[in-house]
Amino acid sequence: MIQDLKVGIVDDSPLIRQIIQSVVDETPGMRVVGQAGDPFEAREMIKAKNPDVITLDVEMPRMNGLEFLEKIMKLRPMPVVMVSTLTQRGADVTLRALEFGAVDYIAKPDNQAIGAESLKIFSSALVSKLNMVKGSNFAAHGRLQHNQSRYAGQVANAAVKQYACIGIASSTGGIERLRYLISNIRMALPPILIVQHINHIYVQNLVERLQELAPAHITVKAATHREALQPNHIYIADNQRHLQVRQLGNELHAYLLQAPARNGFVASADYLFESLAALDSLPFMGVVLSGMGNDGAAGLQMLRKQGARTLGENEKSCLVYGMPKAAFEAGAIEQELSLEQISAVLNQPA
């Protein structure tokens, strides 16, 4: 018999706790086992109720959610879904929480403007994240280790420099994986374009935090419309438009396309991979990392048919084996590798 997912709620707002409780109570396969208004109450609740997952408010009295998350991950690692405000300050704290090991985040509905539509969006996101925890690989690995200091040593061409560019898709668990890959770069690389599923308000913070980890010869930036792609540059989709690549003369350029969501996302990895597949006279590499859903599978399949090298993060390595699984089952993945092996591919000497 499949056990219900046991959910703990940690939030200083009684209203938010009530909303989360109601959503969980109405969802088959999960139940609330405890609530707490601050981290000190939460510590006792976790000891007494042993939840499978907790929702954790970012800003709380007595100890903020980030400090508490760090303690949890050291003393009692467990899946944590952060509940944060969609503000610039909230963006920075949320990204730090994902770096500390939170599995995902959801945007908190505005206390001053809670209506039927905002509750519907919040409820749908909450159920999706909690269901994701059921199928996650959280217990299989701890936090990924990345280099704390920027590499400034000698740089030689990597074997992957043969590719015109590399496209990467990632979602749940992706930020931690991008941090690992980027902090471990030791070689000169072709342009890399990344679609990471995250709210657009967080993108600039993500860019800045990845740049802090990148070696001295690598530039991380948000992609801008029609800019020429440069070696040793990593371009992040702004997630207000779809990211594509087009050829103008002898140069490749980033194109940002206003279009409806695809597979539930703007930006969608399918748009990126399909745009590369359309340039069938050039060599490319496509990579799909941890994430929910099937975004990228169709585009990567097209890319592989055009002769590109295609890699997927394997099940053991993924936090959520969703996107790579969908791509593998579609025949889009040439080779499934661990994150460490993908990093080794990027750093293989020419």
GROMACS .gro file of C-alpha atoms in nm, residues 62 242 287 298:
model
    4
   62ARG     CA    1   1.336   3.454   1.555
  242HIS     CA    2   1.184   3.184  -2.585
  287VAL     CA    3   2.222   1.837  -2.286
  298ALA     CA    4   1.094   1.683  -2.886
   0.00000   0.00000   0.00000
